Each structure stands twice: as C-alpha cells, then as structure tokens.
Amino acid sequence: MLPTKAGLCCIEKAKDILELHEQMNQRIRILSENDHDCVRIGTSASRGEFFVERILPSVIRKYPQVRFSLILDAKAGLVEKLEKGELDMIFVSNHAERPYMEYARIAREEMVLVVPKEHELLKKAKRADHFPYPYVELSDWISCPFICASPRMTTGQYTRLLFEHYGYHPKIVLEVGSLPMIYSAVNQRIGITIAPSMPLCQKEHQELRYLSFEDEQNIQWYFTAITKSQISLHPAYREIIKLVKNFYYNRAELSVPDKEV
C-alpha cells in the first residue's frame, strides 16, 4: 500500500506531533528534577563576556535566591538545547523562525569593518546617510591584509558571500574560529576584519573602531532572544532582555568619534 498525497501530509505532521510530544515530556521531566529556581540562558562564546560583565551582575543581585546558568555554544547547538528543554532562553543572531518559538528582537547589528585605532582607513572614512558608522569605499579597504572568520561561523559565511558577490579576492592572512581572537588579532594590527557591530567588553578590544561599508545584498542581521512558546518564564528573563536592549540603545561609545575621521 502506498500513501496518497494527503496521506503523506498526515504522516509528516504526525512525526512533528510526536517530536513535540517528546520535547514536552522531556521538558516536564527537567522541570520536575529542579527543586529550586534556575535561570538557564545560552549564547555564543563571543558574547559570553558581554553577559558576564554587563548583564548578569545586576540581575543576580536583584534575584539572589535564583541560580543562574550561562551556556556558551554555537548557534546550532544552542537551538538544539532550547528545543530539548536544556535551556530556557538563547541569544543568537539571524535564526530562521519556527512556529513553536517566540522571538524578541534586541537590536539590528550592522556588519562592519573592524580596524585598530588610528588605522589609515579612519582618515578615508566619511559620514554618509543611512550608515551608522563612518563609511569607506570597498576600493579603499579591499587591498588591506584581512582576518577572516572560519567558514563554520555565520560571520565567516557572510564574509565569503560578500567577497563572492563583488568578485573580490582580498589577501587573507589569518583565519580564526573565534571572534574574540579575531578582535585580538586586529588589535595587534595583523589585519582588518568584518564582524557584527556587537558590544566589545575586553579593555583591549575597546580600542577598536567600526566602519560602515556598502553591501548590496542588504542582509538583515538581528540579535534576538528566543524562547519556546507557551512556557512560563521567571521574571529574571524579562529583566535580562530589558538590560540587553538598554545596553544596545545606549552604547554610544562604540561609534567612531568625529575627531578620528
């Protein structure tokens, strides 16, 4: 016997229902095993320091009775842990939306050039409409030594697509699988890089500068908090989202000062 098209549709949806049912049971088991409040959030390794230094201290002081857990992993791993009920909220960028998840956009992060302080590109940069940071032409920076994120990273994939789109072949002097290490390499003047305009927490990285560039593909890069639908969360989660949003909208220190342009 062979299923009809309608039958195939029923089989496909039945598999989804069984998977969701198993996820629900696993979630219930996890909740039953915890006798006390626990706030479990996840984010990438490159953002871990931001949460530890800028977000979690005040939340922990506000909820001293709560145990906090911060898991650092790649985006795919974080999504899998959220679906399995091992995490309650994750902070990632550019994830395809799923119907059983809830998404709270924190901020749009521009893909920017990251250069060391007093780099020669800062002298060529200029203010331009629709660009949040001083703007440089592709022809001004494409010949610079370049540090590229690993192709396993979303940033590395974006960078390679950009180069392919424009037909450019920059001189890649270093490939790294960690954004903090990439920032350190830029700070050591090994080369420049492309990265999202995320908060920089390490003191040495705060010397770095962001520059805007033209991207005809206009990829939307949103930093987002994701939770599973219809799950009651501890008030601490709302507090964390609020603090992250406030930080993004008040971080004027990440812009390049006019005197350096």
Short mmCIF file of C-alpha atoms in Angstrom, two decimals:
data_model
loop_
_atom_site.label_atom_id
_atom_site.label_comp_id
_atom_site.label_asym_id
_atom_site.label_seq_id
_atom_site.Cartn_x
_atom_site.Cartn_y
_atom_site.Cartn_z
CA MET A 1 0.00 0.00 0.00
CA LEU A 2 1.23 3.47 -0.85
CA PRO A 3 0.03 6.67 0.86
CA THR A 4 -1.72 9.33 -1.17
CA LYS A 5 -0.51 12.95 -1.17
CA ALA A 6 -2.93 13.62 1.68
CA GLY A 7 -1.60 10.58 3.50
CA LEU A 8 2.00 11.77 3.11
CA CYS A 9 0.94 15.12 4.57
CA CYS A 10 -0.64 13.35 7.57
CA ILE A 11 2.49 11.25 8.12
CA GLU A 12 4.72 14.33 8.01
CA LYS A 13 2.57 16.23 10.51
CA ALA A 14 2.22 13.16 12.74
CA LYS A 15 6.02 12.98 13.00
CA ASP A 16 6.07 16.65 14.04
CA ILE A 17 3.40 15.99 16.67
CA LEU A 18 5.32 13.03 18.10
CA GLU A 19 8.53 15.05 18.21
CA LEU A 20 6.80 17.94 20.00
CA HIS A 21 5.20 15.47 22.41
CA GLU A 22 8.60 14.02 23.28
CA GLN A 23 10.03 17.52 23.74
CA MET A 24 7.16 18.36 26.07
CA ASN A 25 7.71 15.23 28.15
CA GLN A 26 11.43 15.92 28.35
CA ARG A 27 10.75 19.49 29.40
CA ILE A 28 8.38 18.29 32.15
CA ARG A 29 10.99 15.80 33.37
CA ILE A 30 13.62 18.53 33.55
CA LEU A 31 11.28 20.84 35.45
CA SER A 32 10.35 18.11 37.90
CA GLU A 33 14.02 17.42 38.61
CA ASN A 34 14.66 21.01 39.66
CA ASP A 35 13.51 21.79 43.18
CA HIS A 36 14.58 25.44 43.02
CA ASP A 37 14.52 28.30 40.57
CA CYS A 38 17.15 28.15 37.88
CA VAL A 39 17.57 30.65 35.06
CA ARG A 40 19.23 28.93 32.09
CA ILE A 41 20.35 31.07 29.19
CA GLY A 42 22.66 30.41 26.29
CA THR A 43 24.65 32.49 23.84
CA SER A 44 27.75 32.26 21.67
CA ALA A 45 31.25 32.20 23.14
CA SER A 46 31.96 35.59 21.56
CA ARG A 47 29.13 37.15 23.60
CA GLY A 48 29.76 35.35 26.87
CA GLU A 49 31.95 38.06 28.31
CA PHE A 50 29.33 40.70 27.49
CA PHE A 51 26.71 38.83 29.55
CA VAL A 52 29.10 38.13 32.44
CA GLU A 53 30.37 41.72 32.66
CA ARG A 54 27.42 43.88 31.60
CA ILE A 55 24.18 41.95 32.18
CA LEU A 56 24.29 39.19 34.79
CA PRO A 57 25.79 41.03 37.82
CA SER A 58 22.79 43.32 38.35
CA VAL A 59 20.27 40.53 37.63
CA ILE A 60 21.94 38.20 40.12
CA ARG A 61 21.87 40.95 42.76
CA LYS A 62 18.17 41.53 42.07
CA TYR A 63 17.32 37.81 42.33
CA PRO A 64 19.76 36.43 44.94
CA GLN A 65 17.63 33.34 45.53
CA VAL A 66 17.94 32.20 41.91
CA ARG A 67 20.70 30.03 40.45
CA PHE A 68 21.86 31.27 37.04
CA SER A 69 23.35 29.12 34.31
CA LEU A 70 25.11 30.56 31.23
CA ILE A 71 25.87 28.08 28.44
CA LEU A 72 28.18 29.06 25.59
CA ASP A 73 27.84 27.20 22.30
CA ALA A 74 27.49 27.65 18.55
CA LYS A 75 24.07 28.74 17.31
CA ALA A 76 23.02 25.28 16.12
CA GLY A 77 23.93 23.76 19.48
CA LEU A 78 22.04 26.45 21.39
CA VAL A 79 18.90 25.95 19.29
CA GLU A 80 19.09 22.19 19.85
CA LYS A 81 19.44 22.65 23.62
CA LEU A 82 16.48 25.04 23.64
CA GLU A 83 14.32 22.54 21.74
CA LYS A 84 15.32 19.74 24.12
CA GLY A 85 14.45 21.84 27.16
CA GLU A 86 18.06 22.09 28.35
CA LEU A 87 17.92 25.90 28.02
CA ASP A 88 15.04 28.32 28.55
CA MET A 89 16.28 31.29 26.53
CA ILE A 90 19.02 31.78 23.96
CA PHE A 91 20.53 34.92 22.47
CA VAL A 92 21.61 34.46 18.86
CA SER A 93 21.57 36.30 15.55
CA ASN A 94 19.77 35.59 12.28
CA HIS A 95 17.90 32.40 13.05
CA ALA A 96 15.09 31.13 10.81
CA GLU A 97 11.85 31.46 12.74
CA ARG A 98 9.93 28.37 13.81
CA PRO A 99 6.22 28.35 14.79
CA TYR A 100 6.78 26.87 18.26
CA MET A 101 9.35 29.51 19.23
CA GLU A 102 8.93 33.10 20.38
CA TYR A 103 11.35 35.76 19.15
CA ALA A 104 12.19 39.07 20.81
CA ARG A 105 14.42 41.21 18.63
CA ILE A 106 17.03 43.02 20.67
CA ALA A 107 18.65 45.18 18.00
CA ARG A 108 19.81 45.20 14.44
CA GLU A 109 23.56 44.71 14.25
CA GLU A 110 25.33 46.13 11.24
CA MET A 111 28.03 44.11 9.54
CA VAL A 112 31.01 46.43 9.83
CA LEU A 113 34.72 46.66 9.20
CA VAL A 114 36.71 46.39 12.42
CA VAL A 115 40.02 48.26 12.39
CA PRO A 116 42.54 49.24 15.07
CA LYS A 117 42.63 52.75 16.47
CA GLU A 118 44.46 55.25 14.25
CA HIS A 119 44.27 52.92 11.22
CA GLU A 120 44.77 54.65 7.87
CA LEU A 121 41.18 53.82 6.83
CA LEU A 122 39.87 56.16 9.53
CA LYS A 123 41.34 59.08 7.57
CA LYS A 124 39.45 57.99 4.43
CA ALA A 125 36.13 57.39 6.23
CA LYS A 126 33.32 59.92 5.95
CA ARG A 127 29.86 60.40 7.36
CA ALA A 128 27.11 59.31 4.96
CA ASP A 129 23.32 58.98 5.08
CA HIS A 130 21.90 55.59 6.08
CA PHE A 131 25.21 54.40 7.54
CA PRO A 132 25.52 54.24 11.35
CA TYR A 133 29.32 54.48 11.29
CA PRO A 134 31.75 56.45 9.11
CA TYR A 135 31.68 54.98 5.61
CA VAL A 136 34.56 53.70 3.48
CA GLU A 137 34.51 52.63 -0.16
CA LEU A 138 35.21 48.99 -0.96
CA SER A 139 38.15 50.07 -3.10
CA ASP A 140 39.72 51.72 -0.05
CA TRP A 141 39.89 48.59 2.11
CA ILE A 142 39.80 45.54 -0.16
CA SER A 143 43.61 45.58 -0.57
CA CYS A 144 44.26 45.59 3.20
CA PRO A 145 45.52 42.42 4.90
CA PHE A 146 42.39 40.60 6.05
CA ILE A 147 41.49 38.40 9.01
CA CYS A 148 38.57 36.12 8.18
CA ALA A 149 36.22 34.21 10.47
CA SER A 150 36.06 30.46 9.95
CA PRO A 151 33.51 29.29 7.33
CA ARG A 152 31.82 27.33 10.15
CA MET A 153 30.81 30.68 11.68
CA THR A 154 27.88 32.76 10.42
CA THR A 155 30.23 35.75 10.19
CA GLY A 156 32.65 33.74 8.05
CA GLN A 157 29.87 32.61 5.74
CA TYR A 158 28.61 36.17 5.34
CA THR A 159 32.12 37.49 4.59
CA ARG A 160 32.75 34.91 1.88
CA LEU A 161 29.37 35.58 0.26
CA LEU A 162 30.18 39.30 0.23
CA PHE A 163 33.52 38.73 -1.48
CA GLU A 164 31.92 36.35 -3.97
CA HIS A 165 29.15 38.85 -4.73
CA TYR A 166 31.61 41.63 -5.57
CA GLY A 167 34.18 39.32 -7.15
CA TYR A 168 36.90 40.40 -4.74
CA HIS A 169 39.82 38.29 -3.56
CA PRO A 170 41.36 40.04 -0.55
CA LYS A 171 44.65 38.93 0.95
CA ILE A 172 43.55 36.69 3.85
CA VAL A 173 46.47 36.50 6.26
CA LEU A 174 44.67 34.71 9.08
CA GLU A 175 41.56 32.57 9.57
CA VAL A 176 40.21 32.19 13.11
CA GLY A 177 37.22 30.37 14.61
CA SER A 178 36.61 32.79 17.49
CA LEU A 179 35.50 36.42 17.31
CA PRO A 180 37.37 37.45 20.49
CA MET A 181 40.57 36.03 18.98
CA ILE A 182 39.84 37.85 15.73
CA TYR A 183 39.45 41.13 17.62
CA SER A 184 42.75 40.49 19.39
CA ALA A 185 44.43 39.88 16.02
CA VAL A 186 43.01 43.15 14.67
CA ASN A 187 44.22 44.93 17.77
CA GLN A 188 47.70 43.53 17.08
CA ARG A 189 47.46 45.07 13.59
CA ILE A 190 47.68 41.72 11.81
CA GLY A 191 44.84 42.85 9.56
CA ILE A 192 41.28 44.15 9.47
CA THR A 193 38.09 42.09 9.61
CA ILE A 194 34.32 42.05 9.06
CA ALA A 195 32.09 41.35 12.06
CA PRO A 196 28.69 42.30 13.51
CA SER A 197 28.65 45.56 15.49
CA MET A 198 28.33 43.71 18.78
CA PRO A 199 29.43 45.12 22.16
CA LEU A 200 33.16 44.87 22.86
CA CYS A 201 33.88 44.27 26.52
CA GLN A 202 37.56 43.46 26.83
CA LYS A 203 39.55 46.60 27.57
CA GLU A 204 41.99 45.95 24.74
CA HIS A 205 39.14 45.47 22.26
CA GLN A 206 37.54 48.80 23.17
CA GLU A 207 40.37 50.47 21.26
CA LEU A 208 38.97 49.01 18.04
CA ARG A 209 36.83 51.08 15.68
CA TYR A 210 33.84 50.28 13.48
CA LEU A 211 33.42 51.45 9.87
CA SER A 212 30.44 51.02 7.56
CA PHE A 213 30.72 49.71 4.01
CA GLU A 214 28.40 49.12 1.06
CA ASP A 215 26.55 45.81 0.94
CA GLU A 216 24.16 45.47 -2.00
CA GLN A 217 22.76 42.25 -0.54
CA ASN A 218 21.38 44.23 2.44
CA ILE A 219 21.40 41.23 4.77
CA GLN A 220 19.38 41.91 7.93
CA TRP A 221 21.41 40.87 10.98
CA TYR A 222 19.28 40.90 14.13
CA PHE A 223 20.42 39.96 17.61
CA THR A 224 17.46 38.07 19.07
CA ALA A 225 16.27 36.43 22.28
CA ILE A 226 14.46 33.13 21.61
CA THR A 227 12.24 31.09 23.92
CA LYS A 228 9.81 28.22 23.41
CA SER A 229 6.18 29.21 23.03
CA GLN A 230 3.65 28.91 25.86
CA ILE A 231 6.24 28.37 28.59
CA SER A 232 6.06 30.44 31.74
CA LEU A 233 9.44 32.03 32.46
CA HIS A 234 10.93 33.51 35.60
CA PRO A 235 10.76 37.35 35.76
CA ALA A 236 14.57 37.37 35.60
CA TYR A 237 14.36 36.52 31.89
CA ARG A 238 12.39 39.70 31.14
CA GLU A 239 14.92 41.64 33.20
CA ILE A 240 17.78 40.21 31.15
CA ILE A 241 16.11 41.14 27.86
CA LYS A 242 15.46 44.66 29.14
CA LEU A 243 19.08 45.13 30.21
CA VAL A 244 20.44 43.85 26.90
CA LYS A 245 18.13 46.16 24.94
CA ASN A 246 19.06 49.14 27.09
CA PHE A 247 22.74 48.45 26.59
CA TYR A 248 22.38 48.29 22.81
CA TYR A 249 20.42 51.52 22.60
CA ASN A 250 22.76 53.43 24.91
CA ARG A 251 26.17 52.27 23.69
CA ALA A 252 27.31 55.48 22.06
CA GLU A 253 30.89 54.60 22.90
CA LEU A 254 31.01 52.13 20.01
CA SER A 255 30.73 54.86 17.38
CA VAL A 256 33.88 56.31 15.92
CA PRO A 257 34.42 59.84 17.29
CA ASP A 258 34.32 62.60 14.69
CA LYS A 259 37.83 63.72 15.61
CA GLU A 260 39.19 60.38 14.38
CA VAL A 261 37.50 60.61 10.97
#
